[in-house]
């Protein structure tokens, strides 16, 4: 929520991921909360395109962890955000990277990583969540990061007046998405009304997140959900590709020169999931291009910010008498 009479806050990030499918989604969420803790960005919306309660619960647990429920961190202002979850399709099986952290118990038998999602009614409807988050922001002070299927975002596009809202509120869309919903990807790239910056395959493989960072940089907390997820995803040690982290890094620091950019153009998605880039001076799409000279610089940001310990800080704003009203987040009807 924005309060009148206050200075323009850091950019608000809408984060939509297929949490549970790739470990870099979890790393990207940690990176995003790290930037939030540095007051470089604000997490205004978190949602998962997986119709899976543990996927949503893991997102909630990570948010609560960075709010201090385990870490003793900064008690984040306006944390405890509702987590959006897709309600379309069959709920996929739980994957170890989300199931293992959520199953961890302390000596008293209580969950180590607290969350408040136990049923569909505990999650938010994705389209309403994202719409309401954007509505509450200053114009051109939001960025959308997509690291999973475009299913949820295209549903937002279909809402009455949504394209105008997105065009007014969102600077750009940063994409590191998979191809599991090809129809949604086609619609996203053809109809999204702001510039799009896409993370190519080589970007995630050019800078790998080191297992050594998991072992040492996160050791400030005796129990850390990202560490538990990383260890459960694959047998240790392994270094992880960073597609989703690149999407977050560019969203928060687009002017820092971490990546080169392609010329402007248009990305088209074919029926088999392949893409074609057509250069055009008027095009609103660009690819991030790996720059070998920036590899060590990027790796330093990834490891330091993603593993940063939350520090106590005061709320960014003070409520005033006349606050802007925010639409309530819609929850799902009872089963």
CSV table of C-alpha atoms in Angstrom, one decimal:
chain,number,residue,atom,x,y,z
A,1,UNK,CA,0.0,0.0,0.0
A,2,UNK,CA,1.2,3.5,-0.8
A,3,UNK,CA,0.7,6.4,1.6
A,4,UNK,CA,0.1,9.9,0.2
A,5,UNK,CA,2.7,12.5,1.0
A,6,UNK,CA,5.5,10.0,1.1
A,7,UNK,CA,8.5,9.7,-1.2
A,8,UNK,CA,8.3,7.2,-4.0
A,9,UNK,CA,9.3,3.8,-2.6
A,10,UNK,CA,11.7,1.2,-4.1
A,11,UNK,CA,10.3,-0.7,-7.1
A,12,UNK,CA,7.7,-3.3,-6.3
A,13,UNK,CA,8.3,-6.8,-7.7
A,14,UNK,CA,5.5,-9.2,-8.7
A,15,UNK,CA,7.1,-12.7,-8.6
A,16,UNK,CA,5.4,-15.6,-10.3
A,17,UNK,CA,7.2,-19.0,-10.3
A,18,UNK,CA,6.7,-22.7,-10.8
A,19,UNK,CA,8.0,-23.3,-7.3
A,20,UNK,CA,9.1,-26.8,-6.8
A,21,UNK,CA,10.2,-27.6,-10.3
A,22,UNK,CA,13.7,-26.0,-10.4
A,23,UNK,CA,15.9,-25.0,-7.6
A,24,UNK,CA,16.8,-21.7,-9.2
A,25,UNK,CA,13.2,-20.5,-8.4
A,26,UNK,CA,14.0,-20.9,-4.7
A,27,UNK,CA,17.3,-19.2,-5.1
A,28,UNK,CA,15.6,-16.4,-7.0
A,29,UNK,CA,13.1,-15.9,-4.2
A,30,UNK,CA,16.0,-15.7,-1.7
A,31,UNK,CA,17.7,-13.2,-3.9
A,32,UNK,CA,14.5,-11.1,-4.1
A,33,UNK,CA,14.1,-11.1,-0.3
A,34,UNK,CA,17.8,-10.1,-0.1
A,35,UNK,CA,17.2,-7.1,-2.2
A,36,UNK,CA,14.0,-6.3,-0.2
A,37,UNK,CA,16.1,-6.4,3.0
A,38,UNK,CA,18.6,-4.0,1.4
A,39,UNK,CA,15.7,-1.7,0.5
A,40,UNK,CA,16.4,-1.9,-3.2
A,41,UNK,CA,13.1,-3.5,-4.0
A,42,UNK,CA,9.8,-4.5,-2.4
A,43,UNK,CA,8.2,-7.9,-2.7
A,44,UNK,CA,4.6,-7.0,-3.4
A,45,UNK,CA,3.2,-10.3,-4.8
A,46,UNK,CA,4.3,-14.0,-4.7
A,47,UNK,CA,2.5,-16.7,-6.6
A,48,UNK,CA,3.1,-20.2,-7.9
A,49,UNK,CA,1.9,-21.5,-11.2
A,50,UNK,CA,1.9,-25.0,-9.7
A,51,UNK,CA,-1.5,-26.3,-8.5
A,52,UNK,CA,0.1,-27.7,-5.4
A,53,UNK,CA,-0.4,-26.7,-1.8
A,54,UNK,CA,3.2,-27.5,-0.8
A,55,UNK,CA,4.5,-25.3,-3.6
A,56,UNK,CA,2.4,-22.4,-2.1
A,57,UNK,CA,3.3,-23.4,1.5
A,58,UNK,CA,7.0,-23.3,0.7
A,59,UNK,CA,6.7,-19.8,-0.7
A,60,UNK,CA,4.9,-18.7,2.4
A,61,UNK,CA,7.5,-20.4,4.6
A,62,UNK,CA,10.3,-18.6,2.9
A,63,UNK,CA,8.5,-15.2,3.3
A,64,UNK,CA,7.9,-15.9,7.0
A,65,UNK,CA,11.5,-17.0,7.4
A,66,UNK,CA,12.8,-13.7,6.0
A,67,UNK,CA,10.3,-11.9,8.3
A,68,UNK,CA,12.1,-13.4,11.3
A,69,UNK,CA,9.9,-16.4,12.2
A,70,UNK,CA,13.1,-18.6,12.2
A,71,UNK,CA,15.9,-16.3,11.4
A,72,UNK,CA,15.2,-13.6,14.0
A,73,UNK,CA,15.4,-11.2,11.2
A,74,UNK,CA,14.0,-7.8,10.6
A,75,UNK,CA,10.3,-8.5,11.3
A,76,UNK,CA,9.6,-7.3,7.8
A,77,UNK,CA,7.0,-4.6,7.4
A,78,UNK,CA,3.9,-5.7,5.6
A,79,UNK,CA,5.3,-9.3,5.3
A,80,UNK,CA,3.0,-12.2,5.7
A,81,UNK,CA,1.9,-11.6,2.1
A,82,UNK,CA,-0.9,-13.9,0.8
A,83,UNK,CA,0.5,-16.5,-1.6
A,84,UNK,CA,-1.3,-17.0,-4.9
A,85,UNK,CA,-1.7,-20.5,-6.3
A,86,UNK,CA,-2.9,-21.7,-9.6
A,87,UNK,CA,-6.2,-23.7,-9.4
A,88,UNK,CA,-6.0,-25.1,-13.0
A,89,UNK,CA,-5.2,-28.7,-13.9
A,90,UNK,CA,-4.2,-31.7,-11.8
A,91,UNK,CA,-2.1,-31.0,-8.7
A,92,UNK,CA,1.4,-32.3,-9.5
A,93,UNK,CA,3.2,-34.6,-7.1
A,94,UNK,CA,5.2,-32.9,-4.3
A,95,UNK,CA,8.9,-32.6,-5.2
A,96,UNK,CA,11.7,-33.1,-2.6
A,97,UNK,CA,12.8,-29.5,-2.8
A,98,UNK,CA,9.6,-28.3,-1.3
A,99,UNK,CA,8.5,-31.4,0.7
A,100,UNK,CA,11.7,-31.9,2.6
A,101,UNK,CA,11.9,-28.4,4.1
A,102,UNK,CA,8.2,-28.4,5.0
A,103,UNK,CA,8.5,-31.8,6.8
A,104,UNK,CA,11.4,-30.7,9.0
A,105,UNK,CA,10.5,-30.7,12.7
A,106,UNK,CA,12.2,-29.3,15.8
A,107,UNK,CA,12.8,-31.2,19.1
A,108,UNK,CA,9.2,-30.5,20.1
A,109,UNK,CA,7.8,-31.9,16.9
A,110,UNK,CA,6.8,-28.5,15.5
A,111,UNK,CA,7.5,-27.4,12.0
A,112,UNK,CA,10.9,-25.7,11.7
A,113,UNK,CA,9.6,-23.5,8.9
A,114,UNK,CA,6.3,-22.1,9.8
A,115,UNK,CA,3.6,-21.5,7.2
A,116,UNK,CA,-0.1,-20.9,7.2
A,117,UNK,CA,-1.2,-22.8,4.0
A,118,UNK,CA,-3.0,-26.0,4.7
A,119,UNK,CA,-5.9,-25.9,2.2
A,120,UNK,CA,-7.0,-24.2,-1.0
A,121,UNK,CA,-8.8,-21.5,1.1
A,122,UNK,CA,-5.5,-20.5,2.6
A,123,UNK,CA,-4.2,-19.4,-0.8
A,124,UNK,CA,-5.1,-16.4,-2.9
A,125,UNK,CA,-6.5,-16.3,-6.4
A,126,UNK,CA,-3.6,-15.4,-8.7
A,127,UNK,CA,-5.3,-12.9,-11.0
A,128,UNK,CA,-6.8,-11.0,-8.1
A,129,UNK,CA,-3.6,-11.0,-6.1
A,130,UNK,CA,-1.5,-9.6,-9.0
A,131,UNK,CA,-4.1,-7.1,-10.0
A,132,UNK,CA,-4.5,-5.8,-6.5
A,133,UNK,CA,-0.8,-5.6,-5.9
A,134,UNK,CA,-0.3,-3.5,-9.1
A,135,UNK,CA,-3.3,-1.3,-8.3
A,136,UNK,CA,-1.7,-0.2,-5.0
A,137,UNK,CA,1.6,0.9,-6.7
A,138,UNK,CA,2.7,4.2,-8.0
A,139,UNK,CA,2.7,4.5,-11.8
A,140,UNK,CA,5.7,2.9,-13.5
A,141,UNK,CA,7.0,1.6,-10.2
A,142,UNK,CA,6.5,-2.1,-10.6
A,143,UNK,CA,8.2,-4.9,-12.4
A,144,UNK,CA,6.9,-8.4,-13.1
A,145,UNK,CA,9.2,-11.4,-12.9
A,146,UNK,CA,8.0,-14.6,-14.4
A,147,UNK,CA,10.0,-17.8,-13.9
A,148,UNK,CA,7.4,-20.4,-14.6
A,149,UNK,CA,4.6,-21.0,-17.1
A,150,UNK,CA,2.7,-17.8,-18.2
A,151,UNK,CA,-0.7,-19.3,-17.2
A,152,UNK,CA,-1.4,-16.9,-14.4
A,153,UNK,CA,-0.2,-13.7,-16.2
A,154,UNK,CA,-2.3,-14.3,-19.2
A,155,UNK,CA,-5.4,-14.7,-17.0
A,156,UNK,CA,-4.5,-11.3,-15.6
A,157,UNK,CA,-4.4,-10.0,-19.1
A,158,UNK,CA,-8.0,-11.2,-19.6
A,159,UNK,CA,-9.3,-9.1,-16.7
A,160,UNK,CA,-11.3,-6.0,-17.8
A,161,UNK,CA,-9.0,-3.0,-17.9
A,162,UNK,CA,-5.9,-5.1,-17.0
A,163,UNK,CA,-3.8,-4.2,-20.0
A,164,UNK,CA,-4.3,-0.5,-19.3
A,165,UNK,CA,-3.4,-1.1,-15.6
A,166,UNK,CA,-0.3,-3.0,-16.5
A,167,UNK,CA,0.8,-0.4,-19.0
A,168,UNK,CA,0.4,2.3,-16.4
A,169,UNK,CA,2.0,0.5,-13.4
A,170,UNK,CA,4.6,-1.9,-14.8
A,171,UNK,CA,8.0,-0.8,-16.2
A,172,UNK,CA,8.8,-4.1,-17.8
A,173,UNK,CA,8.4,-7.9,-17.6
A,174,UNK,CA,11.5,-10.0,-16.9
A,175,UNK,CA,11.0,-13.6,-18.1
A,176,UNK,CA,12.8,-16.9,-17.5
A,177,UNK,CA,9.9,-19.2,-18.1
A,178,UNK,CA,9.5,-22.8,-19.2
A,179,UNK,CA,7.4,-24.1,-22.0
A,180,UNK,CA,4.8,-26.2,-20.2
A,181,UNK,CA,1.9,-23.9,-21.2
A,182,UNK,CA,2.7,-23.0,-24.8
A,183,UNK,CA,-0.6,-21.4,-25.5
A,184,UNK,CA,-0.1,-19.0,-22.6
A,185,UNK,CA,3.4,-18.2,-23.7
A,186,UNK,CA,2.1,-17.3,-27.2
A,187,UNK,CA,-0.5,-15.0,-25.8
A,188,UNK,CA,1.9,-13.4,-23.4
A,189,UNK,CA,4.5,-12.5,-26.0
A,190,UNK,CA,1.9,-11.3,-28.4
A,191,UNK,CA,-0.3,-9.2,-26.0
A,192,UNK,CA,1.8,-8.1,-23.0
A,193,UNK,CA,1.7,-4.3,-23.2
A,194,UNK,CA,5.1,-3.4,-21.7
A,195,UNK,CA,8.7,-4.2,-22.8
A,196,UNK,CA,9.8,-7.8,-22.2
A,197,UNK,CA,13.3,-8.9,-21.3
A,198,UNK,CA,13.9,-12.6,-21.8
A,199,UNK,CA,16.5,-14.8,-20.2
A,200,UNK,CA,17.9,-17.3,-22.7
A,201,UNK,CA,19.2,-20.8,-22.0
A,202,UNK,CA,22.9,-19.7,-22.0
A,203,UNK,CA,22.3,-17.1,-19.3
A,204,UNK,CA,21.5,-19.6,-16.6
A,205,UNK,CA,24.4,-21.9,-17.6
A,206,UNK,CA,27.0,-19.1,-17.9
A,207,UNK,CA,26.9,-18.5,-14.1
A,208,UNK,CA,26.2,-21.4,-11.8
A,209,UNK,CA,25.3,-21.0,-8.2
A,210,UNK,CA,28.0,-22.8,-6.2
A,211,UNK,CA,27.3,-25.5,-3.7
A,212,UNK,CA,30.1,-24.1,-1.6
A,213,UNK,CA,27.9,-21.0,-1.0
A,214,UNK,CA,25.1,-23.1,0.3
A,215,UNK,CA,27.5,-24.8,2.7
A,216,UNK,CA,29.1,-21.7,4.2
A,217,UNK,CA,27.3,-18.4,3.3
A,218,UNK,CA,23.9,-19.5,4.8
A,219,UNK,CA,25.4,-20.9,8.0
A,220,UNK,CA,24.3,-17.8,10.0
A,221,UNK,CA,21.0,-19.6,10.5
A,222,UNK,CA,20.9,-23.2,12.0
A,223,UNK,CA,17.9,-23.9,9.8
A,224,UNK,CA,17.4,-22.3,6.4
A,225,UNK,CA,14.6,-23.2,4.0
A,226,UNK,CA,16.8,-22.5,0.9
A,227,UNK,CA,19.6,-24.7,2.2
A,228,UNK,CA,17.1,-27.5,2.9
A,229,UNK,CA,15.5,-27.2,-0.5
A,230,UNK,CA,18.9,-27.0,-2.3
A,231,UNK,CA,20.2,-30.2,-0.6
A,232,UNK,CA,16.9,-32.0,-1.3
A,233,UNK,CA,16.8,-31.1,-5.0
A,234,UNK,CA,19.8,-33.1,-6.0
A,235,UNK,CA,22.6,-35.1,-4.3
A,236,UNK,CA,25.3,-32.6,-3.0
A,237,UNK,CA,27.6,-31.1,-4.1
A,238,UNK,CA,26.3,-29.6,-7.3
A,239,UNK,CA,26.3,-26.1,-8.8
A,240,UNK,CA,22.9,-24.9,-10.0
A,241,UNK,CA,21.9,-22.9,-13.2
A,242,UNK,CA,20.6,-19.4,-12.5
A,243,UNK,CA,17.9,-18.5,-15.1
A,244,UNK,CA,15.5,-17.3,-12.5
A,245,UNK,CA,18.1,-15.4,-10.5
A,246,UNK,CA,19.1,-13.6,-13.7
A,247,UNK,CA,15.5,-12.5,-14.2
A,248,UNK,CA,15.4,-11.1,-10.7
A,249,UNK,CA,18.8,-9.5,-10.9
A,250,UNK,CA,17.9,-7.7,-14.1
A,251,UNK,CA,14.5,-6.6,-12.7
A,252,UNK,CA,16.1,-5.0,-9.6
A,253,UNK,CA,19.3,-3.6,-11.2
A,254,UNK,CA,18.6,-3.1,-14.9
A,255,UNK,CA,21.2,-0.3,-15.3
A,256,UNK,CA,24.2,-2.1,-13.7
A,257,UNK,CA,25.5,-3.7,-16.9
A,258,UNK,CA,25.4,-7.3,-15.7
A,259,UNK,CA,24.1,-8.4,-19.0
A,260,UNK,CA,24.3,-7.3,-22.6
A,261,UNK,CA,21.1,-6.8,-24.5
A,262,UNK,CA,20.0,-7.9,-28.0
A,263,UNK,CA,18.7,-5.4,-30.4
A,264,UNK,CA,14.9,-4.7,-30.1
A,265,UNK,CA,12.5,-7.1,-31.8
A,266,UNK,CA,9.6,-9.4,-31.4
A,267,UNK,CA,9.7,-12.9,-29.8
A,268,UNK,CA,7.2,-15.3,-31.4
A,269,UNK,CA,6.3,-18.7,-29.9
A,270,UNK,CA,5.6,-21.6,-32.1
A,271,UNK,CA,3.2,-24.5,-31.4
A,272,UNK,CA,6.0,-26.8,-30.5
A,273,UNK,CA,7.4,-24.3,-27.9
A,274,UNK,CA,10.3,-23.1,-30.0
A,275,UNK,CA,10.7,-19.3,-30.3
A,276,UNK,CA,11.8,-17.0,-33.1
A,277,UNK,CA,13.3,-13.5,-32.6
A,278,UNK,CA,12.6,-11.0,-35.3
A,279,UNK,CA,14.7,-7.8,-35.0
A,280,UNK,CA,12.7,-4.6,-35.4
A,281,UNK,CA,13.4,-1.0,-34.3
A,282,UNK,CA,9.9,-0.8,-32.9
A,283,UNK,CA,10.0,-4.1,-31.2
A,284,UNK,CA,9.4,-4.3,-27.4
A,285,UNK,CA,11.2,-7.5,-26.7
A,286,UNK,CA,14.9,-8.1,-26.0
A,287,UNK,CA,17.1,-11.0,-24.9
A,288,UNK,CA,19.6,-10.8,-22.1
A,289,UNK,CA,23.0,-11.8,-23.4
A,290,UNK,CA,25.7,-13.4,-21.3
A,291,UNK,CA,28.8,-11.2,-20.8
A,292,UNK,CA,31.8,-13.3,-19.7
A,293,UNK,CA,33.5,-10.2,-18.3
A,294,UNK,CA,30.6,-9.9,-15.8
A,295,UNK,CA,30.6,-13.5,-14.6
A,296,UNK,CA,32.5,-12.9,-11.3
A,297,UNK,CA,30.6,-9.7,-10.6
A,298,UNK,CA,27.3,-11.5,-11.0
A,299,UNK,CA,28.3,-14.4,-8.9
A,300,UNK,CA,29.3,-12.1,-6.1
A,301,UNK,CA,25.8,-10.5,-6.1
A,302,UNK,CA,24.1,-13.9,-6.3
A,303,UNK,CA,25.9,-15.4,-3.3
A,304,UNK,CA,26.1,-12.3,-1.1
A,305,UNK,CA,22.5,-11.0,-1.6
A,306,UNK,CA,20.8,-14.4,-1.6
A,307,UNK,CA,22.5,-15.5,1.6
A,308,UNK,CA,22.3,-12.2,3.4
A,309,UNK,CA,21.0,-12.3,6.9
A,310,UNK,CA,18.0,-10.0,7.4
A,311,UNK,CA,18.8,-7.0,9.6
A,312,UNK,CA,16.4,-5.0,11.8
A,313,UNK,CA,15.0,-2.0,10.1
A,314,UNK,CA,12.1,0.4,10.5
A,315,UNK,CA,9.0,0.3,8.3
A,316,UNK,CA,9.4,2.4,5.1
A,317,UNK,CA,6.2,4.4,5.7
A,318,UNK,CA,4.1,5.7,8.5
A,319,UNK,CA,0.3,5.3,8.1
A,320,UNK,CA,-1.4,8.6,7.8
A,321,UNK,CA,-5.0,9.5,8.5
A,322,UNK,CA,-6.1,9.3,4.9
A,323,UNK,CA,-4.8,6.1,3.4
A,324,UNK,CA,-5.4,4.9,-0.1
A,325,UNK,CA,-7.9,2.0,-0.1
A,326,UNK,CA,-6.7,-1.3,-1.5
A,327,UNK,CA,-9.0,-3.8,-2.9
A,328,UNK,CA,-9.2,-6.9,-0.8
A,329,UNK,CA,-7.4,-10.0,-2.1
A,330,UNK,CA,-9.9,-12.6,-3.3
A,331,UNK,CA,-9.6,-16.1,-1.8
A,332,UNK,CA,-10.8,-19.3,-3.3
A,333,UNK,CA,-14.3,-20.6,-2.5
A,334,UNK,CA,-14.6,-23.6,-0.2
A,335,UNK,CA,-14.1,-27.0,-1.8
